[in-house]
PDB file of C-alpha atoms in Angstrom:
ATOM      1  CA  MET A 205     167.581 133.213 118.681  1.00  0.00           C
ATOM      2  CA  GLY A 206     167.447 133.326 114.899  1.00  0.00           C
ATOM      3  CA  VAL A 207     165.550 130.821 112.510  1.00  0.00           C
ATOM      4  CA  VAL A 208     168.214 128.260 111.509  1.00  0.00           C
ATOM      5  CA  GLY A 209     166.267 126.420 108.658  1.00  0.00           C
ATOM      6  CA  SER A 210     163.490 126.679 106.281  1.00  0.00           C
ATOM      7  CA  VAL A 211     161.120 123.828 105.082  1.00  0.00           C
ATOM      8  CA  LEU A 212     158.912 123.719 101.928  1.00  0.00           C
ATOM      9  CA  TYR A 213     155.705 121.352 102.269  1.00  0.00           C
ATOM     10  CA  VAL A 214     154.241 120.513  98.742  1.00  0.00           C
ATOM     11  CA  ALA A 215     151.157 118.838  98.011  1.00  0.00           C
ATOM     12  CA  ALA A 216     148.183 119.211  95.464  1.00  0.00           C
ATOM     13  CA  HIS A 217     145.331 120.520  97.320  1.00  0.00           C
ATOM     14  CA  PRO A 218     144.590 122.784 100.238  1.00  0.00           C
ATOM     15  CA  ASP A 219     143.231 119.969 102.302  1.00  0.00           C
ATOM     16  CA  ASP A 220     146.323 117.936 101.807  1.00  0.00           C
ATOM     17  CA  GLU A 221     148.091 120.241 104.421  1.00  0.00           C
ATOM     18  CA  ASN A 222     149.140 118.510 107.442  1.00  0.00           C
ATOM     19  CA  ASN A 223     147.412 120.660 110.311  1.00  0.00           C
ATOM     20  CA  SER A 224     149.776 119.426 112.994  1.00  0.00           C
ATOM     21  CA  PHE A 225     153.125 119.224 111.045  1.00  0.00           C
ATOM     22  CA  LEU A 226     153.112 122.919 109.726  1.00  0.00           C
ATOM     23  CA  PRO A 227     152.706 124.457 113.392  1.00  0.00           C
ATOM     24  CA  TYR A 228     155.321 121.929 114.643  1.00  0.00           C
ATOM     25  CA  LEU A 229     157.709 123.211 112.071  1.00  0.00           C
ATOM     26  CA  THR A 230     156.913 126.902 112.859  1.00  0.00           C
ATOM     27  CA  LYS A 231     156.312 126.987 116.477  1.00  0.00           C
ATOM     28  CA  GLU A 232     158.164 124.211 117.964  1.00  0.00           C
ATOM     29  CA  ARG A 233     161.185 123.843 115.873  1.00  0.00           C
ATOM     30  CA  MET A 234     161.158 127.468 114.883  1.00  0.00           C
ATOM     31  CA  PHE A 235     161.815 126.809 111.374  1.00  0.00           C
ATOM     32  CA  ARG A 236     160.822 129.283 108.397  1.00  0.00           C
ATOM     33  CA  THR A 237     158.095 127.125 106.772  1.00  0.00           C
ATOM     34  CA  ALA A 238     155.999 127.370 103.804  1.00  0.00           C
ATOM     35  CA  TYR A 239     153.137 125.196 102.184  1.00  0.00           C
ATOM     36  CA  LEU A 240     152.831 125.086  98.107  1.00  0.00           C
ATOM     37  CA  SER A 241     149.492 123.914  97.349  1.00  0.00           C
ATOM     38  CA  LEU A 242     149.442 123.303  93.590  1.00  0.00           C
ATOM     39  CA  THR A 243     145.650 124.088  93.245  1.00  0.00           C
ATOM     40  CA  ARG A 244     143.186 126.106  95.436  1.00  0.00           C
ATOM     41  CA  GLY A 245     140.737 123.319  95.810  1.00  0.00           C
ATOM     42  CA  ASP A 246     138.434 124.357  93.018  1.00  0.00           C
ATOM     43  CA  GLY A 247     137.522 120.789  91.848  1.00  0.00           C
ATOM     44  CA  GLY A 248     136.720 119.347  95.253  1.00  0.00           C
ATOM     45  CA  GLN A 249     133.797 118.194  96.915  1.00  0.00           C
ATOM     46  CA  ASN A 250     131.790 120.840  99.230  1.00  0.00           C
ATOM     47  CA  LEU A 251     129.412 119.210 101.941  1.00  0.00           C
ATOM     48  CA  ILE A 252     128.332 122.200 103.665  1.00  0.00           C
ATOM     49  CA  GLY A 253     127.598 124.824 101.072  1.00  0.00           C
ATOM     50  CA  LYS A 254     126.797 125.115  97.130  1.00  0.00           C
ATOM     51  CA  GLU A 255     129.845 126.696  96.142  1.00  0.00           C
ATOM     52  CA  GLN A 256     131.780 124.668  93.184  1.00  0.00           C
ATOM     53  CA  GLY A 257     134.638 125.533  90.977  1.00  0.00           C
ATOM     54  CA  VAL A 258     136.253 129.067  91.396  1.00  0.00           C
ATOM     55  CA  GLU A 259     133.871 129.965  94.233  1.00  0.00           C
ATOM     56  CA  LEU A 260     135.092 127.018  96.156  1.00  0.00           C
ATOM     57  CA  GLY A 261     138.624 127.627  95.240  1.00  0.00           C
ATOM     58  CA  LEU A 262     138.082 130.983  96.763  1.00  0.00           C
ATOM     59  CA  ILE A 263     136.785 129.737 100.087  1.00  0.00           C
ATOM     60  CA  ARG A 264     139.598 127.210 100.208  1.00  0.00           C
ATOM     61  CA  THR A 265     142.430 129.856  99.465  1.00  0.00           C
ATOM     62  CA  GLN A 266     140.930 132.041 102.275  1.00  0.00           C
ATOM     63  CA  GLU A 267     141.029 129.057 104.904  1.00  0.00           C
ATOM     64  CA  LEU A 268     144.583 128.404 103.999  1.00  0.00           C
ATOM     65  CA  LEU A 269     145.440 132.169 104.344  1.00  0.00           C
ATOM     66  CA  ALA A 270     143.705 131.966 107.661  1.00  0.00           C
ATOM     67  CA  ALA A 271     145.519 128.859 108.859  1.00  0.00           C
ATOM     68  CA  ARG A 272     148.843 130.490 107.956  1.00  0.00           C
ATOM     69  CA  LEU A 273     147.840 133.399 110.284  1.00  0.00           C
ATOM     70  CA  GLN A 274     147.639 131.105 113.086  1.00  0.00           C
ATOM     71  CA  ASP A 275     150.528 128.916 112.528  1.00  0.00           C
ATOM     72  CA  GLY A 276     153.005 131.355 110.937  1.00  0.00           C
ATOM     73  CA  ALA A 277     154.029 129.520 107.837  1.00  0.00           C
ATOM     74  CA  GLU A 278     153.810 131.149 104.507  1.00  0.00           C
ATOM     75  CA  GLN A 279     151.291 130.125 101.845  1.00  0.00           C
ATOM     76  CA  TYR A 280     152.099 129.796  97.924  1.00  0.00           C
ATOM     77  CA  PHE A 281     149.981 128.395  95.117  1.00  0.00           C
ATOM     78  CA  SER A 282     150.374 127.514  91.462  1.00  0.00           C
ATOM     79  CA  ARG A 283     148.145 128.041  88.561  1.00  0.00           C
ATOM     80  CA  ALA A 284     147.049 124.467  88.384  1.00  0.00           C
ATOM     81  CA  TYR A 285     143.438 124.051  88.485  1.00  0.00           C
ATOM     82  CA  GLU A 286     141.697 121.265  90.340  1.00  0.00           C
ATOM     83  CA  PHE A 287     139.517 119.563  87.708  1.00  0.00           C
ATOM     84  CA  GLY A 288     138.383 116.594  89.726  1.00  0.00           C
ATOM     85  CA  PHE A 289     139.310 113.299  89.993  1.00  0.00           C
ATOM     86  CA  SER A 290     142.510 112.411  87.966  1.00  0.00           C
ATOM     87  CA  LYS A 291     143.363 108.836  87.206  1.00  0.00           C
ATOM     88  CA  SER A 292     147.188 109.510  86.507  1.00  0.00           C
ATOM     89  CA  SER A 293     149.923 112.114  87.019  1.00  0.00           C
ATOM     90  CA  ASP A 294     150.596 112.133  83.255  1.00  0.00           C
ATOM     91  CA  GLU A 295     146.857 113.254  82.853  1.00  0.00           C
ATOM     92  CA  ALA A 296     147.074 115.673  85.835  1.00  0.00           C
ATOM     93  CA  LEU A 297     150.225 117.295  84.096  1.00  0.00           C
ATOM     94  CA  ARG A 298     148.891 117.223  80.767  1.00  0.00           C
ATOM     95  CA  ILE A 299     145.733 119.152  81.749  1.00  0.00           C
ATOM     96  CA  TRP A 300     147.579 121.582  84.305  1.00  0.00           C
ATOM     97  CA  ASP A 301     150.176 122.449  81.709  1.00  0.00           C
ATOM     98  CA  HIS A 302     153.133 120.937  83.096  1.00  0.00           C
ATOM     99  CA  GLU A 303     155.481 123.682  82.062  1.00  0.00           C
ATOM    100  CA  LYS A 304     153.501 126.294  83.649  1.00  0.00           C
ATOM    101  CA  VAL A 305     153.086 124.642  86.863  1.00  0.00           C
ATOM    102  CA  LEU A 306     156.687 123.725  86.791  1.00  0.00           C
ATOM    103  CA  SER A 307     157.471 127.037  86.482  1.00  0.00           C
ATOM    104  CA  ASP A 308     155.401 128.197  89.425  1.00  0.00           C
ATOM    105  CA  ALA A 309     157.157 125.567  91.721  1.00  0.00           C
ATOM    106  CA  VAL A 310     160.543 126.493  90.249  1.00  0.00           C
ATOM    107  CA  TRP A 311     159.654 130.153  91.310  1.00  0.00           C
ATOM    108  CA  VAL A 312     158.638 129.265  94.715  1.00  0.00           C
ATOM    109  CA  ILE A 313     161.806 127.253  95.332  1.00  0.00           C
ATOM    110  CA  ARG A 314     164.091 130.254  94.146  1.00  0.00           C
ATOM    111  CA  LYS A 315     161.926 132.815  96.190  1.00  0.00           C
ATOM    112  CA  PHE A 316     161.854 130.893  99.290  1.00  0.00           C
ATOM    113  CA  GLN A 317     165.223 129.143  98.962  1.00  0.00           C
ATOM    114  CA  PRO A 318     164.039 126.302 101.373  1.00  0.00           C
ATOM    115  CA  ASP A 319     166.658 123.996 103.400  1.00  0.00           C
ATOM    116  CA  VAL A 320     164.449 121.004 102.940  1.00  0.00           C
ATOM    117  CA  ILE A 321     161.400 120.356 100.779  1.00  0.00           C
ATOM    118  CA  ILE A 322     158.994 117.830 101.726  1.00  0.00           C
ATOM    119  CA  THR A 323     156.486 116.194  99.592  1.00  0.00           C
ATOM    120  CA  ARG A 324     153.266 115.059 100.961  1.00  0.00           C
ATOM    121  CA  PHE A 325     152.891 111.899  98.362  1.00  0.00           C
ATOM    122  CA  PRO A 326     155.169 109.640  96.682  1.00  0.00           C
ATOM    123  CA  ARG A 327     155.529 109.755  92.666  1.00  0.00           C
ATOM    124  CA  ASP A 328     153.576 106.771  92.008  1.00  0.00           C
ATOM    125  CA  ALA A 329     150.342 104.973  92.417  1.00  0.00           C
ATOM    126  CA  ARG A 330     150.555 104.959  96.056  1.00  0.00           C
ATOM    127  CA  ALA A 331     149.485 108.602  96.267  1.00  0.00           C
ATOM    128  CA  GLY A 332     145.969 107.589  95.532  1.00  0.00           C
ATOM    129  CA  HIS A 333     145.354 109.690  92.598  1.00  0.00           C
ATOM    130  CA  GLY A 334     146.925 111.825  89.868  1.00  0.00           C
ATOM    131  CA  HIS A 335     146.950 115.188  91.406  1.00  0.00           C
ATOM    132  CA  HIS A 336     148.927 113.822  94.197  1.00  0.00           C
ATOM    133  CA  SER A 337     151.646 112.016  92.619  1.00  0.00           C
ATOM    134  CA  ALA A 338     151.955 114.801  90.130  1.00  0.00           C
ATOM    135  CA  SER A 339     152.633 117.217  93.010  1.00  0.00           C
ATOM    136  CA  ALA A 340     155.514 114.918  93.977  1.00  0.00           C
ATOM    137  CA  ILE A 341     156.922 114.620  90.558  1.00  0.00           C
ATOM    138  CA  LEU A 342     156.652 118.521  90.257  1.00  0.00           C
ATOM    139  CA  SER A 343     158.408 118.972  93.657  1.00  0.00           C
ATOM    140  CA  VAL A 344     161.393 116.617  92.499  1.00  0.00           C
ATOM    141  CA  GLU A 345     161.684 118.080  89.048  1.00  0.00           C
ATOM    142  CA  SER A 346     161.471 121.911  90.089  1.00  0.00           C
ATOM    143  CA  PHE A 347     164.083 121.037  93.061  1.00  0.00           C
ATOM    144  CA  ASN A 348     166.467 119.894  90.082  1.00  0.00           C
ATOM    145  CA  LYS A 349     165.753 122.684  87.886  1.00  0.00           C
ATOM    146  CA  ALA A 350     165.508 125.498  90.356  1.00  0.00           C
ATOM    147  CA  ASN A 351     169.423 125.905  90.657  1.00  0.00           C
ATOM    148  CA  ASP A 352     169.802 125.944  86.724  1.00  0.00           C
ATOM    149  CA  PRO A 353     170.110 129.641  85.415  1.00  0.00           C
ATOM    150  CA  SER A 354     169.062 128.309  81.818  1.00  0.00           C
ATOM    151  CA  VAL A 355     165.590 127.237  83.112  1.00  0.00           C
ATOM    152  CA  PHE A 356     163.105 129.753  83.296  1.00  0.00           C
ATOM    153  CA  PRO A 357     165.754 132.615  83.166  1.00  0.00           C
ATOM    154  CA  GLU A 358     163.327 135.576  83.042  1.00  0.00           C
ATOM    155  CA  GLN A 359     162.568 134.525  86.774  1.00  0.00           C
ATOM    156  CA  LEU A 360     166.158 135.299  88.023  1.00  0.00           C
ATOM    157  CA  SER A 361     165.785 139.070  87.544  1.00  0.00           C
ATOM    158  CA  LEU A 362     162.810 138.747  89.923  1.00  0.00           C
ATOM    159  CA  VAL A 363     164.110 136.946  92.735  1.00  0.00           C
TER     160      VAL A 363
END
């Protein structure tokens, strides 16, 4: 029987993924599923090695790609660089370059065409820190803009 739905799960970092929810969606419910991690985990902590920055981001990227081979979901990233702890979504969006990361999220929605988008975090302080709340803000904003042909029109010839 064919897949009857698609789900895009959006969060800020590689370690924000829900390791039981994505396999549930792909293997139990048979949904076409993808994870958009806005960052590659470049600015996170590393308790098992000395890699930091870009090197840590490469390791975490490979970890997510290996996880997708196991659970069957697709993996996407944006150009956002994890610069360490962020106190607010405004700070995160400013440092990430709001328009560039918004463009990336709109592109993923246009390409993947999800039926449902799930944000890992809320859009306010309950998210814990700025990267988390910014990921939810960008999710809602990109959903609202993805169907507008006047927004990032250069993408439409590539979809």
